mmCIF file of C-alpha atoms in Angstrom:
data_model
loop_
_atom_site.group_PDB
_atom_site.id
_atom_site.type_symbol
_atom_site.label_atom_id
_atom_site.label_comp_id
_atom_site.label_asym_id
_atom_site.label_seq_id
_atom_site.Cartn_x
_atom_site.Cartn_y
_atom_site.Cartn_z
ATOM 1 C CA MET A 1076 42.713 -32.915 37.288
ATOM 2 C CA THR A 1077 42.525 -35.331 34.384
ATOM 3 C CA THR A 1078 45.457 -36.305 32.219
ATOM 4 C CA LEU A 1079 45.819 -35.825 28.484
ATOM 5 C CA TYR A 1080 45.226 -39.534 27.995
ATOM 6 C CA GLN A 1081 42.072 -39.525 30.111
ATOM 7 C CA ASP A 1082 40.688 -36.516 28.259
ATOM 8 C CA ALA A 1083 41.287 -38.219 24.910
ATOM 9 C CA LEU A 1084 39.875 -41.522 26.143
ATOM 10 C CA ARG A 1085 36.492 -39.901 26.666
ATOM 11 C CA ALA A 1086 36.210 -39.736 22.868
ATOM 12 C CA GLY A 1087 37.088 -43.423 22.516
ATOM 13 C CA GLN A 1088 40.065 -45.735 22.168
ATOM 14 C CA GLU A 1089 40.996 -44.434 18.731
ATOM 15 C CA ALA A 1090 41.157 -40.865 20.012
ATOM 16 C CA ALA A 1091 43.334 -42.005 22.909
ATOM 17 C CA ARG A 1092 45.648 -43.827 20.519
ATOM 18 C CA THR A 1093 45.906 -40.732 18.324
ATOM 19 C CA ALA A 1094 46.748 -38.590 21.345
ATOM 20 C CA VAL A 1095 49.579 -40.967 22.268
ATOM 21 C CA LEU A 1096 50.969 -40.900 18.728
ATOM 22 C CA ASP A 1097 50.763 -37.127 18.525
ATOM 23 C CA ARG A 1098 52.680 -36.746 21.769
ATOM 24 C CA ALA A 1099 55.242 -39.295 20.601
ATOM 25 C CA ILE A 1100 55.789 -37.443 17.332
ATOM 26 C CA GLY A 1101 56.051 -34.216 19.324
ATOM 27 C CA LEU A 1102 58.808 -35.675 21.500
ATOM 28 C CA LEU A 1103 60.608 -36.901 18.393
ATOM 29 C CA VAL A 1104 60.638 -33.365 16.996
ATOM 30 C CA GLU A 1105 61.453 -31.625 20.263
ATOM 31 C CA GLU A 1106 64.106 -33.928 21.718
ATOM 32 C CA GLY A 1107 65.014 -36.568 19.143
ATOM 33 C CA THR A 1108 64.763 -40.335 19.199
ATOM 34 C CA ALA A 1109 66.273 -40.654 22.685
ATOM 35 C CA ALA A 1110 62.993 -39.339 24.120
ATOM 36 C CA LEU A 1111 60.942 -41.872 22.182
ATOM 37 C CA THR A 1112 60.571 -44.417 24.984
ATOM 38 C CA ILE A 1113 57.445 -46.047 26.347
ATOM 39 C CA ARG A 1114 58.164 -44.768 29.854
ATOM 40 C CA ARG A 1115 58.712 -41.157 28.739
ATOM 41 C CA ILE A 1116 55.598 -41.110 26.574
ATOM 42 C CA ALA A 1117 53.506 -42.655 29.345
ATOM 43 C CA THR A 1118 54.650 -39.908 31.696
ATOM 44 C CA GLU A 1119 53.939 -37.189 29.136
ATOM 45 C CA ILE A 1120 50.475 -38.469 28.245
ATOM 46 C CA GLY A 1121 49.477 -39.346 31.798
ATOM 47 C CA THR A 1122 48.974 -43.097 31.684
ATOM 48 C CA SER A 1123 50.833 -46.252 32.643
ATOM 49 C CA THR A 1124 53.519 -48.033 30.663
ATOM 50 C CA LYS A 1125 51.291 -51.125 30.816
ATOM 51 C CA VAL A 1126 48.626 -49.305 28.774
ATOM 52 C CA LEU A 1127 51.142 -48.356 26.108
ATOM 53 C CA TYR A 1128 52.740 -51.812 26.006
ATOM 54 C CA THR A 1129 49.259 -53.251 25.532
ATOM 55 C CA MET A 1130 48.551 -50.713 22.801
ATOM 56 C CA PHE A 1131 51.826 -50.974 20.861
ATOM 57 C CA GLY A 1132 53.808 -53.911 22.229
ATOM 58 C CA GLY A 1133 56.948 -51.838 22.782
ATOM 59 C CA LYS A 1134 59.124 -49.228 21.078
ATOM 60 C CA GLU A 1135 59.273 -51.101 17.771
ATOM 61 C CA GLY A 1136 55.494 -51.331 17.707
ATOM 62 C CA LEU A 1137 55.264 -47.628 18.491
ATOM 63 C CA ALA A 1138 57.576 -46.789 15.579
ATOM 64 C CA ASP A 1139 55.472 -48.973 13.310
ATOM 65 C CA ALA A 1140 52.310 -47.239 14.502
ATOM 66 C CA LEU A 1141 53.806 -43.816 13.764
ATOM 67 C CA TYR A 1142 54.777 -44.957 10.278
ATOM 68 C CA ARG A 1143 51.298 -46.317 9.553
ATOM 69 C CA GLU A 1144 49.613 -43.282 11.068
ATOM 70 C CA GLY A 1145 51.556 -40.998 8.768
ATOM 71 C CA PHE A 1146 50.313 -42.818 5.697
ATOM 72 C CA ALA A 1147 46.778 -43.060 7.068
ATOM 73 C CA ARG A 1148 46.704 -39.282 7.436
ATOM 74 C CA LEU A 1149 48.080 -38.814 3.936
ATOM 75 C CA ARG A 1150 45.431 -41.160 2.557
ATOM 76 C CA ARG A 1151 42.672 -39.220 4.320
ATOM 77 C CA ALA A 1152 44.048 -35.936 3.012
ATOM 78 C CA GLN A 1153 43.960 -37.295 -0.538
ATOM 79 C CA GLU A 1154 40.477 -38.767 -0.151
ATOM 80 C CA GLN A 1155 39.136 -35.446 1.123
ATOM 81 C CA VAL A 1156 40.029 -33.633 -2.104
ATOM 82 C CA PRO A 1157 36.640 -33.012 -3.765
ATOM 83 C CA PRO A 1158 36.254 -34.474 -7.270
ATOM 84 C CA THR A 1159 35.751 -32.227 -10.277
ATOM 85 C CA ASP A 1160 34.422 -32.734 -13.790
ATOM 86 C CA ASP A 1161 37.926 -32.098 -15.128
ATOM 87 C CA PRO A 1162 40.186 -35.119 -14.427
ATOM 88 C CA LEU A 1163 43.361 -33.134 -15.046
ATOM 89 C CA ALA A 1164 42.258 -30.460 -12.579
ATOM 90 C CA HIS A 1165 41.452 -33.135 -10.000
ATOM 91 C CA LEU A 1166 44.891 -34.698 -10.416
ATOM 92 C CA ASP A 1167 46.441 -31.255 -10.016
ATOM 93 C CA ASN A 1168 44.401 -30.688 -6.847
ATOM 94 C CA LEU A 1169 45.650 -33.986 -5.428
ATOM 95 C CA GLY A 1170 49.220 -32.859 -6.034
ATOM 96 C CA THR A 1171 48.548 -29.586 -4.225
ATOM 97 C CA ALA A 1172 46.966 -31.468 -1.327
ATOM 98 C CA TYR A 1173 50.027 -33.743 -1.101
ATOM 99 C CA ARG A 1174 52.360 -30.780 -0.672
ATOM 100 C CA GLU A 1175 50.065 -28.991 1.774
ATOM 101 C CA HIS A 1176 49.717 -32.111 3.901
ATOM 102 C CA ALA A 1177 53.473 -32.693 3.992
ATOM 103 C CA LEU A 1178 54.058 -29.113 5.131
ATOM 104 C CA ALA A 1179 51.345 -29.457 7.782
ATOM 105 C CA GLU A 1180 52.697 -32.783 9.098
ATOM 106 C CA PRO A 1181 56.488 -32.552 8.599
ATOM 107 C CA ALA A 1182 57.351 -34.856 11.506
ATOM 108 C CA TYR A 1183 55.147 -37.660 10.225
ATOM 109 C CA TYR A 1184 56.503 -37.047 6.721
ATOM 110 C CA ARG A 1185 60.044 -37.627 7.953
ATOM 111 C CA VAL A 1186 59.040 -40.821 9.748
ATOM 112 C CA MET A 1187 57.377 -42.033 6.561
ATOM 113 C CA PHE A 1188 60.162 -41.187 4.114
ATOM 114 C CA GLU A 1189 63.380 -40.202 5.854
ATOM 115 C CA ARG A 1190 63.948 -42.973 8.415
ATOM 116 C CA ALA A 1191 63.600 -40.487 11.251
ATOM 117 C CA ILE A 1192 63.508 -43.376 13.741
ATOM 118 C CA PRO A 1193 66.847 -45.232 13.563
ATOM 119 C CA HIS A 1194 66.762 -49.027 13.370
ATOM 120 C CA TYR A 1195 63.098 -49.080 12.382
ATOM 121 C CA THR A 1196 62.446 -50.705 9.019
ATOM 122 C CA PRO A 1197 58.836 -51.119 7.893
ATOM 123 C CA GLY A 1198 57.816 -54.694 7.175
ATOM 124 C CA ALA A 1199 55.893 -55.989 4.191
ATOM 125 C CA GLU A 1200 52.500 -55.390 5.803
ATOM 126 C CA ALA A 1201 53.335 -51.795 6.751
ATOM 127 C CA LEU A 1202 54.661 -51.114 3.254
ATOM 128 C CA ALA A 1203 51.499 -52.545 1.720
ATOM 129 C CA ILE A 1204 49.370 -50.278 3.909
ATOM 130 C CA ALA A 1205 51.574 -47.325 2.963
ATOM 131 C CA GLY A 1206 50.960 -48.084 -0.699
ATOM 132 C CA THR A 1207 47.218 -47.639 -0.293
ATOM 133 C CA ALA A 1208 47.798 -43.935 0.410
ATOM 134 C CA PHE A 1209 48.299 -43.492 -3.320
ATOM 135 C CA ASP A 1210 45.201 -45.359 -4.516
ATOM 136 C CA THR A 1211 43.396 -42.046 -4.950
ATOM 137 C CA SER A 1212 46.191 -40.697 -7.122
ATOM 138 C CA ALA A 1213 46.259 -43.834 -9.269
ATOM 139 C CA ALA A 1214 42.484 -43.622 -9.716
ATOM 140 C CA ALA A 1215 42.803 -39.970 -10.767
ATOM 141 C CA VAL A 1216 45.453 -40.884 -13.337
ATOM 142 C CA ALA A 1217 43.220 -43.682 -14.633
ATOM 143 C CA ALA A 1218 40.420 -41.118 -15.045
ATOM 144 C CA CYS A 1219 42.773 -38.933 -17.084
ATOM 145 C CA ILE A 1220 43.535 -41.901 -19.341
ATOM 146 C CA ASP A 1221 39.884 -42.901 -19.674
ATOM 147 C CA SER A 1222 38.864 -39.331 -20.553
ATOM 148 C CA GLY A 1223 41.463 -39.102 -23.301
ATOM 149 C CA ALA A 1224 43.488 -36.420 -21.518
ATOM 150 C CA PHE A 1225 46.405 -38.832 -21.056
ATOM 151 C CA ARG A 1226 47.711 -41.252 -23.666
ATOM 152 C CA PRO A 1227 45.574 -44.411 -23.874
ATOM 153 C CA ASP A 1228 48.636 -46.660 -23.569
ATOM 154 C CA GLY A 1229 49.636 -45.144 -20.228
ATOM 155 C CA ASP A 1230 49.882 -47.239 -17.072
ATOM 156 C CA ALA A 1231 47.959 -45.452 -14.317
ATOM 157 C CA HIS A 1232 49.911 -47.106 -11.508
ATOM 158 C CA GLU A 1233 53.293 -46.322 -13.062
ATOM 159 C CA ILE A 1234 52.373 -42.731 -13.891
ATOM 160 C CA SER A 1235 51.113 -42.126 -10.359
ATOM 161 C CA LYS A 1236 54.414 -43.452 -8.983
ATOM 162 C CA LEU A 1237 56.382 -41.070 -11.203
ATOM 163 C CA LEU A 1238 54.218 -38.139 -10.132
ATOM 164 C CA TRP A 1239 54.751 -39.160 -6.513
ATOM 165 C CA ALA A 1240 58.528 -39.300 -7.038
ATOM 166 C CA ALA A 1241 58.535 -35.769 -8.415
ATOM 167 C CA ALA A 1242 56.253 -34.441 -5.685
ATOM 168 C CA HIS A 1243 58.293 -36.102 -2.961
ATOM 169 C CA GLY A 1244 61.555 -34.707 -4.301
ATOM 170 C CA ALA A 1245 60.261 -31.141 -4.389
ATOM 171 C CA VAL A 1246 58.591 -31.379 -0.990
ATOM 172 C CA SER A 1247 61.675 -32.904 0.631
ATOM 173 C CA LEU A 1248 63.842 -30.075 -0.685
ATOM 174 C CA GLU A 1249 61.333 -27.559 0.644
ATOM 175 C CA LEU A 1250 61.200 -29.185 4.087
ATOM 176 C CA ALA A 1251 64.987 -29.223 4.209
ATOM 177 C CA GLY A 1252 65.083 -25.485 3.474
ATOM 178 C CA HIS A 1253 66.598 -25.733 -0.001
ATOM 179 C CA PHE A 1254 63.451 -24.269 -1.602
ATOM 180 C CA PRO A 1255 62.553 -21.048 0.253
ATOM 181 C CA PRO A 1256 58.878 -20.235 0.865
ATOM 182 C CA ASP A 1257 58.742 -17.505 -1.779
ATOM 183 C CA THR A 1258 59.738 -19.898 -4.584
ATOM 184 C CA ALA A 1259 58.750 -23.369 -3.335
ATOM 185 C CA ALA A 1260 55.112 -23.345 -4.455
ATOM 186 C CA HIS A 1261 55.966 -22.074 -7.935
ATOM 187 C CA ARG A 1262 58.732 -24.636 -8.394
ATOM 188 C CA TYR A 1263 56.439 -27.409 -7.229
ATOM 189 C CA THR A 1264 53.720 -26.413 -9.677
ATOM 190 C CA THR A 1265 56.190 -26.007 -12.535
ATOM 191 C CA LEU A 1266 57.702 -29.435 -11.916
ATOM 192 C CA MET A 1267 54.385 -31.253 -11.665
ATOM 193 C CA THR A 1268 53.006 -29.499 -14.753
ATOM 194 C CA ALA A 1269 56.101 -30.339 -16.786
ATOM 195 C CA LEU A 1270 55.961 -34.008 -15.814
ATOM 196 C CA GLY A 1271 52.227 -34.221 -16.448
ATOM 197 C CA GLN A 1272 52.724 -32.922 -19.987
ATOM 198 C CA ALA A 1273 54.827 -35.984 -20.763
ATOM 199 C CA PHE A 1274 51.719 -38.156 -20.459
ATOM 200 C CA LEU A 1275 49.256 -35.955 -22.355
ATOM 201 C CA ALA A 1276 47.508 -37.477 -25.339
ATOM 202 C CA PRO A 1277 48.626 -35.994 -28.670
ATOM 203 C CA PRO A 1278 46.255 -33.447 -30.183
ATOM 204 C CA ALA A 1279 43.620 -34.845 -32.511
ATOM 205 C CA PRO A 1280 44.385 -34.476 -36.247
ATOM 206 C CA SER A 1281 43.019 -31.255 -37.673
ATOM 207 C CA THR A 1282 39.817 -31.480 -39.727
ATOM 208 C CA ASP A 1283 40.312 -27.976 -41.142
ATOM 209 C CA PRO A 1284 40.740 -28.383 -44.960
ATOM 210 C CA GLU A 1285 43.175 -25.480 -44.996
ATOM 211 C CA ARG A 1286 45.395 -27.313 -42.521
ATOM 212 C CA THR A 1287 45.127 -30.704 -44.180
ATOM 213 C CA PRO A 1288 48.328 -31.663 -46.063
ATOM 214 C CA ARG A 1289 47.772 -31.847 -49.848
#
């Protein structure tokens, strides 16, 4: 009988690494941080501690890998949102995808944003990698500015950060149970729509003679 690690390894090293991380995040959810040890994970996945030490360098390296993996998955989820001819609709779709991904990967979300692993603090390199998860959002905001949907003096990077802050706040409240399922989606949409309106370009002056001030 093969082990979980051996089965994953048949698909390559990256698949094996993903299998280890998924089991680690599962242990974190099921039993808490006390179960997040190299020895316990090696036993669960069916490999040696030497393999995992080589892969991650120890518990700190494992925590760092979980943090980076969370943002890598978020980045892929954002990149998989198909573009549309309407930049505002595309930005809205990215916001929906953000919420859906967070709800689908709550354990990774907590590692990324809620310090679910005590004593782990991401370094500068990990934070820089995390920041790339929002490149797609910043590009979508830039498209809204370029199309004239958003004000021309807007800063795409800053606007995307503000949208992220709002999305994160709503999602975190939902994950914590403060926004029940029957209202969470509506509140999320209402919040994101209201914030987006703050950046909309003003309507063009009317060319209707009857509406032109005399």
